[in-house]
Short mmCIF file of C-alpha atoms in Angstrom, two decimals:
data_model
loop_
_atom_site.label_atom_id
_atom_site.label_comp_id
_atom_site.label_asym_id
_atom_site.label_seq_id
_atom_site.Cartn_x
_atom_site.Cartn_y
_atom_site.Cartn_z
CA PHE A 299 46.91 -22.07 32.16
CA ILE A 300 45.57 -23.31 34.89
CA GLN A 301 44.95 -20.73 37.20
CA THR A 302 43.21 -18.82 34.51
CA SER A 303 40.70 -21.73 33.79
CA SER A 304 40.15 -21.91 37.47
CA LYS A 305 39.48 -18.07 37.92
CA MET A 306 36.84 -18.68 34.72
CA ALA A 307 35.20 -21.06 36.59
CA ASP A 308 35.02 -19.23 39.47
CA SER A 309 33.39 -16.32 37.46
CA ASP A 310 30.74 -18.67 36.32
CA GLU A 311 29.79 -19.79 39.96
CA THR A 312 29.69 -16.17 40.58
CA ALA A 313 26.88 -15.14 36.98
CA GLN A 314 25.05 -18.11 38.28
CA ASP A 315 24.40 -17.39 41.85
CA ALA A 316 23.50 -13.77 41.04
CA GLY A 317 20.83 -14.97 38.53
CA PRO A 318 19.63 -13.35 35.69
CA THR A 319 20.51 -10.02 34.43
CA PRO A 320 18.20 -7.48 35.11
CA PRO A 321 16.29 -5.73 32.32
CA GLN A 322 18.02 -2.32 31.37
CA MET A 323 15.18 0.54 32.93
CA LEU A 324 14.05 3.51 30.57
CA THR A 325 12.09 6.41 31.78
CA LEU A 326 9.47 8.12 30.08
CA PRO A 327 8.68 11.33 29.49
CA ASP A 328 6.06 11.46 32.56
CA GLY A 329 8.80 10.36 34.89
CA THR A 330 7.87 6.67 35.09
CA SER A 331 10.09 3.81 34.74
CA LEU A 332 9.46 0.61 32.56
CA PRO A 333 11.73 -1.87 31.54
CA ALA A 334 13.38 -1.73 28.01
CA LEU A 335 11.66 -3.55 25.42
CA ALA A 336 13.90 -5.58 23.10
CA ASP A 337 17.06 -3.55 22.97
CA GLY A 338 15.59 -0.31 24.41
CA GLU A 339 16.71 2.12 21.91
CA TYR A 340 16.32 2.26 18.55
CA ASP A 341 16.62 4.86 15.46
CA VAL A 342 12.86 3.58 13.93
CA ILE A 343 10.17 2.19 15.63
CA ILE A 344 7.54 0.70 12.51
CA LEU A 345 4.07 0.02 13.61
CA GLY A 346 1.95 -2.92 11.57
CA THR A 347 3.79 -5.17 8.63
CA GLY A 348 1.41 -4.11 5.52
CA LEU A 349 3.66 -3.85 1.96
CA LYS A 350 3.97 -0.27 2.55
CA GLU A 351 5.74 -0.39 6.62
CA CYS A 352 7.76 -3.21 5.12
CA ILE A 353 9.42 -1.44 2.49
CA ILE A 354 10.16 1.49 4.10
CA SER A 355 11.37 -0.80 7.21
CA GLY A 356 13.85 -2.88 4.39
CA ILE A 357 15.13 0.59 3.30
CA LEU A 358 15.53 2.13 6.25
CA SER A 359 17.63 -1.21 7.67
CA VAL A 360 19.52 -1.14 4.19
CA ASP A 361 20.26 2.29 4.99
CA GLY A 362 21.86 1.36 8.09
CA LYS A 363 19.09 2.68 10.48
CA LYS A 364 18.61 0.21 13.77
CA VAL A 365 14.88 -0.05 12.83
CA LEU A 366 12.07 -2.43 15.41
CA HIS A 367 9.32 -3.84 13.69
CA MET A 368 6.24 -4.48 15.32
CA ASP A 369 2.76 -6.24 14.81
CA ARG A 370 -0.38 -7.03 16.43
CA ASN A 371 -1.66 -9.96 14.16
CA ASP A 372 0.65 -13.03 14.39
CA TYR A 373 1.00 -12.67 10.70
CA TYR A 374 2.88 -10.25 8.25
CA GLY A 375 0.78 -8.27 5.53
CA GLY A 376 -2.01 -6.28 7.39
CA GLU A 377 -4.91 -5.25 5.43
CA SER A 378 -2.82 -7.13 2.48
CA ALA A 379 -2.25 -10.46 4.18
CA SER A 380 -2.38 -13.82 2.92
CA VAL A 381 -3.62 -15.99 5.75
CA ASN A 382 -4.54 -19.62 6.16
CA LEU A 383 -7.96 -20.99 7.05
CA ASN A 384 -7.64 -20.97 10.87
CA GLN A 385 -6.70 -17.09 10.78
CA LEU A 386 -9.09 -16.47 8.51
CA PHE A 387 -11.92 -17.55 10.69
CA GLU A 388 -10.61 -15.90 13.65
CA LYS A 389 -10.34 -12.74 11.44
CA PHE A 390 -13.98 -12.52 11.11
CA LYS A 391 -14.90 -13.85 14.24
CA ALA A 392 -16.46 -17.14 12.39
CA GLY A 393 -15.80 -20.05 14.45
CA THR A 394 -13.58 -22.96 13.66
CA PRO A 395 -13.44 -23.98 10.29
CA PRO A 396 -15.66 -27.11 9.10
CA SER A 397 -13.22 -30.30 9.14
CA ALA A 398 -14.46 -30.34 5.70
CA LEU A 399 -12.24 -28.25 4.49
CA GLY A 400 -9.41 -29.86 4.55
CA SER A 401 -6.00 -28.82 6.57
CA SER A 402 -5.90 -24.89 7.41
CA ARG A 403 -1.93 -24.81 6.46
CA ASP A 404 -3.65 -26.07 2.52
CA TYR A 405 -4.92 -22.33 2.00
CA ASN A 406 -3.41 -19.21 1.01
CA ILE A 407 -6.18 -16.62 1.41
CA ASP A 408 -5.73 -13.22 0.11
CA LEU A 409 -7.29 -10.18 2.11
CA GLN A 410 -6.91 -8.01 -1.02
CA PRO A 411 -6.80 -9.96 -4.19
CA LYS A 412 -4.58 -8.05 -6.76
CA PHE A 413 -2.63 -9.36 -9.41
CA LEU A 414 0.87 -7.39 -10.57
CA MET A 415 1.31 -5.91 -14.04
CA ALA A 416 4.46 -7.34 -15.42
CA ASN A 417 6.47 -4.36 -15.88
CA GLY A 418 4.48 -2.09 -12.95
CA LYS A 419 6.60 0.23 -10.82
CA LEU A 420 6.08 -2.45 -8.07
CA VAL A 421 7.81 -5.64 -10.43
CA LYS A 422 10.50 -2.86 -10.80
CA MET A 423 10.93 -1.87 -7.39
CA LEU A 424 11.23 -5.42 -6.83
CA VAL A 425 14.42 -6.08 -9.10
CA LEU A 426 15.71 -2.70 -7.94
CA THR A 427 16.01 -4.00 -4.55
CA GLY A 428 16.80 -7.46 -4.81
CA VAL A 429 13.53 -8.36 -2.93
CA ASN A 430 12.88 -10.52 -6.32
CA LYS A 431 15.19 -13.63 -5.25
CA TYR A 432 12.81 -14.38 -2.09
CA LEU A 433 9.68 -14.24 -4.37
CA GLU A 434 8.35 -17.26 -6.78
CA PHE A 435 5.82 -15.51 -9.34
CA LYS A 436 3.72 -17.54 -11.48
CA GLN A 437 1.83 -15.66 -14.87
CA VAL A 438 -2.05 -15.31 -15.01
CA ASP A 439 -3.14 -17.11 -18.23
CA GLY A 440 -4.61 -13.90 -19.71
CA SER A 441 -6.92 -11.14 -19.56
CA TYR A 442 -10.36 -12.03 -21.28
CA VAL A 443 -13.90 -10.81 -21.68
CA LEU A 444 -17.21 -12.40 -22.23
CA LYS A 445 -19.12 -11.19 -25.27
CA ASP A 446 -22.69 -12.61 -27.08
CA GLY A 447 -22.31 -16.02 -24.64
CA LYS A 448 -18.04 -16.78 -26.05
CA ILE A 449 -15.04 -16.24 -23.86
CA ASN A 450 -12.38 -14.23 -26.26
CA LYS A 451 -8.66 -12.64 -25.15
CA VAL A 452 -8.36 -9.06 -24.82
CA PRO A 453 -6.13 -7.64 -27.77
CA ALA A 454 -3.09 -5.71 -26.68
CA THR A 455 -0.72 -5.93 -29.63
CA ASP A 456 -1.32 -5.52 -33.12
CA THR A 457 -1.71 -8.99 -34.35
CA GLU A 458 -3.83 -9.93 -31.90
CA ALA A 459 -6.06 -6.71 -33.37
CA LEU A 460 -6.17 -8.48 -36.54
CA SER A 461 -7.36 -11.88 -35.47
CA THR A 462 -9.62 -11.13 -32.16
CA PRO A 463 -13.32 -12.07 -32.83
CA LEU A 464 -14.41 -9.39 -30.60
CA VAL A 465 -15.18 -6.64 -33.61
CA GLY A 466 -15.45 -6.64 -37.37
CA PHE A 467 -13.27 -6.79 -40.03
CA PHE A 468 -13.15 -2.95 -40.46
CA GLU A 469 -13.19 -2.26 -36.81
CA LYS A 470 -10.21 -4.25 -36.44
CA ARG A 471 -8.55 -1.62 -38.95
CA ARG A 472 -9.20 0.81 -36.83
CA LEU A 473 -8.26 -0.76 -33.40
CA ARG A 474 -4.59 -1.64 -35.03
CA SER A 475 -4.10 1.91 -35.78
CA PHE A 476 -5.12 2.47 -32.12
CA VAL A 477 -3.12 0.15 -30.60
CA MET A 478 0.11 0.89 -32.77
CA TYR A 479 -0.07 4.65 -31.71
CA VAL A 480 -0.49 3.69 -28.10
CA GLN A 481 2.85 1.65 -28.43
CA ASP A 482 4.49 4.58 -30.61
CA TYR A 483 3.71 6.98 -27.92
CA GLU A 484 6.23 8.97 -26.06
CA VAL A 485 5.60 11.73 -24.01
CA ASP A 486 9.05 13.00 -24.63
CA LYS A 487 8.84 12.56 -28.32
CA PRO A 488 6.00 15.21 -29.81
CA THR A 489 6.83 13.02 -33.50
CA THR A 490 4.82 10.01 -31.98
CA HIS A 491 1.97 12.25 -30.42
CA LYS A 492 0.57 12.79 -34.66
CA GLY A 493 -0.24 16.37 -33.56
CA TYR A 494 -2.60 15.27 -30.49
CA ASP A 495 -2.22 17.08 -27.17
CA LEU A 496 -3.33 14.49 -25.01
CA ASN A 497 -3.17 16.82 -22.12
CA LYS A 498 -6.12 18.72 -23.42
CA LEU A 499 -8.06 15.78 -25.65
CA THR A 500 -10.22 13.70 -23.96
CA ALA A 501 -10.31 9.85 -23.97
CA LYS A 502 -13.84 10.20 -25.70
CA GLU A 503 -12.33 12.39 -28.71
CA LEU A 504 -9.24 10.46 -28.85
CA PHE A 505 -11.42 7.27 -29.57
CA ASP A 506 -13.41 9.54 -31.92
CA LYS A 507 -10.21 10.34 -33.97
CA PHE A 508 -9.71 7.14 -34.57
CA GLY A 509 -13.66 6.04 -35.40
CA LEU A 510 -14.02 3.13 -32.75
CA GLU A 511 -16.88 2.08 -31.84
CA LYS A 512 -18.56 1.44 -28.19
CA GLY A 513 -17.98 -1.75 -27.68
CA THR A 514 -14.41 -1.45 -28.39
CA ILE A 515 -14.21 1.47 -26.63
CA ASP A 516 -15.82 -0.78 -23.46
CA PHE A 517 -13.17 -3.32 -23.57
CA ILE A 518 -10.30 -1.07 -24.36
CA GLY A 519 -11.17 1.45 -21.49
CA HIS A 520 -12.13 -1.67 -18.86
CA ALA A 521 -10.18 -4.31 -19.98
CA LEU A 522 -7.54 -2.93 -20.91
CA ALA A 523 -7.02 0.60 -19.24
CA LEU A 524 -8.64 -1.35 -16.30
CA TYR A 525 -10.83 1.56 -15.31
CA ASP A 526 -13.99 0.64 -13.10
CA SER A 527 -16.42 3.20 -14.43
CA ASP A 528 -16.85 5.74 -17.94
CA PHE A 529 -15.59 8.49 -16.12
CA TYR A 530 -12.08 8.32 -17.50
CA LEU A 531 -14.08 9.31 -20.98
CA SER A 532 -14.46 13.02 -20.26
CA GLN A 533 -10.86 13.47 -18.66
CA PRO A 534 -7.69 14.01 -20.26
CA ALA A 535 -6.79 10.98 -22.46
CA LEU A 536 -2.76 10.78 -21.66
CA GLU A 537 -3.75 8.53 -18.64
CA LEU A 538 -5.39 6.17 -21.11
CA VAL A 539 -3.22 5.92 -23.01
CA ASP A 540 -0.36 5.13 -19.99
CA ARG A 541 -2.70 2.11 -19.14
CA CYS A 542 -2.59 0.80 -22.15
CA LYS A 543 0.70 1.31 -22.46
CA LEU A 544 1.70 -0.56 -19.73
CA TYR A 545 -0.74 -3.29 -20.37
CA GLY A 546 1.17 -3.35 -23.73
CA GLU A 547 4.79 -3.87 -22.49
CA SER A 548 3.59 -6.08 -19.33
CA LEU A 549 2.18 -8.47 -22.02
CA ALA A 550 5.63 -8.68 -23.91
CA ARG A 551 7.63 -9.06 -21.36
CA TYR A 552 6.72 -12.16 -20.45
CA GLY A 553 4.22 -13.27 -23.33
CA LYS A 554 0.67 -14.81 -23.33
CA SER A 555 -0.51 -12.26 -20.29
CA PRO A 556 0.87 -8.94 -18.56
CA TYR A 557 -0.31 -10.27 -14.66
CA LEU A 558 1.84 -11.85 -12.62
CA TYR A 559 0.89 -13.56 -8.97
CA PRO A 560 3.25 -14.04 -6.10
CA LEU A 561 3.32 -18.25 -6.04
CA TYR A 562 2.20 -18.28 -2.11
CA GLY A 563 -0.15 -15.54 -2.34
CA LEU A 564 0.21 -11.44 -2.09
CA GLY A 565 1.23 -11.63 1.59
CA GLU A 566 4.63 -12.98 0.25
CA LEU A 567 5.42 -9.75 -0.77
CA PRO A 568 5.68 -7.48 2.70
CA GLN A 569 7.23 -10.78 3.97
CA ALA A 570 10.31 -10.56 1.10
CA PHE A 571 11.07 -6.85 2.14
CA ALA A 572 10.72 -7.97 5.59
CA ARG A 573 13.41 -10.67 5.17
CA LEU A 574 15.54 -7.61 3.51
CA ALA A 575 15.28 -5.92 6.61
CA ALA A 576 16.24 -8.70 8.61
CA VAL A 577 19.23 -9.29 6.64
CA TYR A 578 20.57 -5.86 7.47
CA GLY A 579 19.78 -5.87 11.09
CA GLY A 580 16.05 -5.36 11.49
CA THR A 581 14.19 -6.56 14.45
CA TYR A 582 10.39 -8.27 14.31
CA MET A 583 8.46 -9.21 16.76
CA LEU A 584 4.62 -10.55 15.57
CA ASN A 585 1.66 -10.60 18.00
CA LYS A 586 2.46 -8.11 19.96
CA PRO A 587 -0.03 -5.41 21.07
CA ILE A 588 0.69 -2.03 21.01
CA ASP A 589 -0.74 -0.64 24.65
CA ARG A 590 0.00 2.96 23.70
CA VAL A 591 2.83 5.20 21.35
CA VAL A 592 4.56 7.79 23.60
CA TYR A 593 4.87 10.97 22.78
CA ASN A 594 7.29 13.89 24.75
CA GLU A 595 6.62 17.20 26.22
CA GLN A 596 6.90 18.89 22.42
CA GLY A 597 3.89 16.52 21.16
CA ALA A 598 6.51 14.22 19.18
CA ALA A 599 6.21 10.45 19.02
CA CYS A 600 9.20 9.44 21.17
CA GLY A 601 8.39 5.40 21.62
CA VAL A 602 5.87 2.65 22.33
CA VAL A 603 4.63 0.87 25.24
CA SER A 604 4.28 -3.26 24.48
CA VAL A 605 4.62 -6.27 26.49
CA GLY A 606 7.91 -7.61 27.46
CA GLU A 607 8.89 -11.20 27.92
CA ASP A 608 7.74 -11.89 31.21
CA GLY A 609 4.28 -10.35 30.05
CA LYS A 610 4.59 -7.25 31.86
CA PRO A 611 4.33 -3.11 30.25
CA ALA A 612 7.65 -2.86 28.67
CA PHE A 613 8.94 0.29 26.56
CA ALA A 614 11.03 0.85 23.33
CA ARG A 615 12.31 4.47 22.90
CA CYS A 616 13.08 5.98 18.96
CA LYS A 617 13.44 8.93 17.59
CA GLN A 618 10.65 8.16 14.59
CA ILE A 619 7.59 5.71 14.40
CA VAL A 620 6.04 5.14 11.18
CA GLY A 621 2.88 2.91 11.43
CA ASP A 622 -0.14 2.51 9.38
CA PRO A 623 -3.47 4.34 10.72
CA THR A 624 -5.11 1.96 12.94
CA TYR A 625 -2.02 2.36 15.46
CA PHE A 626 -2.91 6.25 16.14
CA ARG A 627 -6.81 6.24 16.28
CA ASP A 628 -6.39 9.16 18.72
CA ARG A 629 -4.56 11.39 16.00
CA CYS A 630 -6.07 9.61 13.05
CA VAL A 631 -9.50 9.34 11.69
CA GLY A 632 -11.79 8.40 9.04
CA PRO A 633 -15.28 6.90 8.38
CA ARG A 634 -15.78 3.99 10.73
CA ASP A 635 -14.14 5.35 13.99
CA CYS A 636 -14.31 9.33 13.61
CA TRP A 637 -14.63 11.69 16.50
CA GLY A 638 -14.00 14.76 14.11
CA VAL A 639 -16.61 14.06 11.35
CA MET A 640 -17.23 17.18 8.67
CA LYS A 641 -20.38 16.22 7.57
CA ALA A 642 -21.79 17.93 3.92
CA ALA A 643 -24.27 20.44 4.52
CA ALA A 644 -28.13 19.38 4.38
CA GLY A 645 -28.93 19.52 0.62
CA ALA A 646 -25.60 19.53 -0.23
CA ARG A 647 -24.14 17.26 -3.15
CA GLN A 648 -20.64 17.12 -2.04
CA ARG A 649 -19.74 13.70 -0.19
CA PRO A 650 -18.85 14.12 3.86
CA ARG A 651 -15.39 14.66 4.16
CA TRP A 652 -13.59 13.20 7.23
CA CYS A 653 -11.17 15.99 9.54
CA ALA A 654 -7.43 14.15 9.97
CA ALA A 655 -6.22 16.97 12.42
CA SER A 656 -5.65 15.33 15.87
CA ARG A 657 -6.45 18.87 17.14
CA CYS A 658 -9.67 19.53 15.29
CA SER A 659 -12.59 20.85 17.25
CA PRO A 660 -15.62 19.08 15.22
CA THR A 661 -16.35 16.13 17.26
CA PRO A 662 -19.73 13.63 17.34
CA SER A 663 -21.01 16.01 19.99
CA ARG A 664 -19.94 19.28 17.88
CA GLN A 665 -20.50 18.31 14.10
CA ALA A 666 -19.90 21.07 11.86
CA THR A 667 -21.23 21.84 8.79
CA ARG A 668 -18.34 20.85 5.81
CA PRO A 669 -16.11 23.84 4.63
CA PRO A 670 -15.71 24.57 1.14
CA ARG A 671 -13.27 21.84 -0.72
CA ARG A 672 -10.81 24.58 -1.03
CA SER A 673 -10.22 25.25 2.67
CA PHE A 674 -10.27 21.83 3.58
CA SER A 675 -6.80 21.26 4.77
CA HIS A 676 -4.75 20.63 7.43
CA ARG A 677 -0.75 21.58 8.49
CA THR A 678 1.29 20.18 10.76
CA ARG A 679 4.58 21.83 11.86
CA SER A 680 7.35 19.27 12.02
CA GLY A 681 8.01 18.04 15.76
CA GLY A 682 5.37 20.37 16.94
CA PRO A 683 1.43 20.63 17.44
CA THR A 684 -1.10 20.16 14.32
CA THR A 685 -2.30 23.49 13.09
CA CYS A 686 -5.67 22.98 11.26
CA THR A 687 -6.79 24.97 8.19
CA CYS A 688 -10.32 24.10 8.01
CA SER A 689 -12.80 26.84 8.31
CA ALA A 690 -14.72 24.99 10.91
CA CYS A 691 -11.98 25.28 13.36
CA PRO A 692 -11.14 28.19 15.98
CA GLY A 693 -7.45 28.10 15.42
CA ARG A 694 -7.36 28.39 11.45
CA THR A 695 -4.28 29.74 9.80
CA ALA A 696 -4.49 31.14 6.21
CA ARG A 697 -1.46 30.24 5.22
CA ARG A 698 -2.12 27.44 2.22
CA PRO A 699 -0.91 24.01 2.98
CA THR A 700 2.40 22.85 1.56
CA ALA A 701 3.10 19.66 -0.68
CA SER A 702 3.69 17.79 2.01
CA THR A 703 0.37 17.98 3.92
#
């Protein structure tokens, strides 16, 4: 025992004399070598901590994938984050917050304020994945409209339809009939359709069937179905009924209001999925700038170059990369930073369209007339170069794009 302990002591002294273990070196496709970033090898690297990216990270981690999740910001959430006061002023380059506003940590400011429908798909996903145990919710008091200088609650059940002061006595009965029709409607049960084909009947025609007045139509369409314009009136009524039905089901789930809100802001949603990923072995790195995405000879992404713990460039290799578009500006373009803008023809009424193919020919110096909408699409071969089907591109193909385009 003493002899063994002596050997262990000698071994420890030797390790100390040798100093820290040098980092593993990884070779890039161009032949250069860089120190490994974190563990060096991963199944998937995810860039950005927006809600979609965090959901994917959580699902892949639960599935047993080795995931590295990185973000250039020092907070979770990306464009859907909840930031404190200092982060807000820094993001918009507004200097230092005035001291009169108090402590920065007292604030959780949503960059994209939204509510959750209590019976919506996102809430169902939170429950199904078990992520809801990482969150606390507050119920919003209700949905209201202003009419004739008075604030009134939007009715969503037959009882509220009878008691609301928003409509007259005879209109209440018609409104009650419409609400009950929406509650009973099921796509798979023709007996609940009452002879109406909602795939052919427009929303305006459905309202006319129940004899609803314009004022009633306005608050059903905008406060109940949450449309932001009257365009829906000329569209098939099925979506209108689905929206109204979701409102009613969400209202019935917890009472008084169909809306839920994370207690500490919407930024809690991506953080909750990040916690799920961490439980299953996911690695997270915030405030980590991405120098570049590395591609192999076949044009497929195979890793990223970032900054190691020593402040020098480091490389992480992977089989797949997922990220928000801001990390792929050389491959994904849009209205703000577009080098492949497809401008509308002079005098045309269509809005400009933007080419999303990395190899599309039109550039700021070679702008082309917008092709017909039916041909404006792209098709990418898995692991291969992008093939553009725009009529403006010289290498276009006649094949029609698939549903995955």
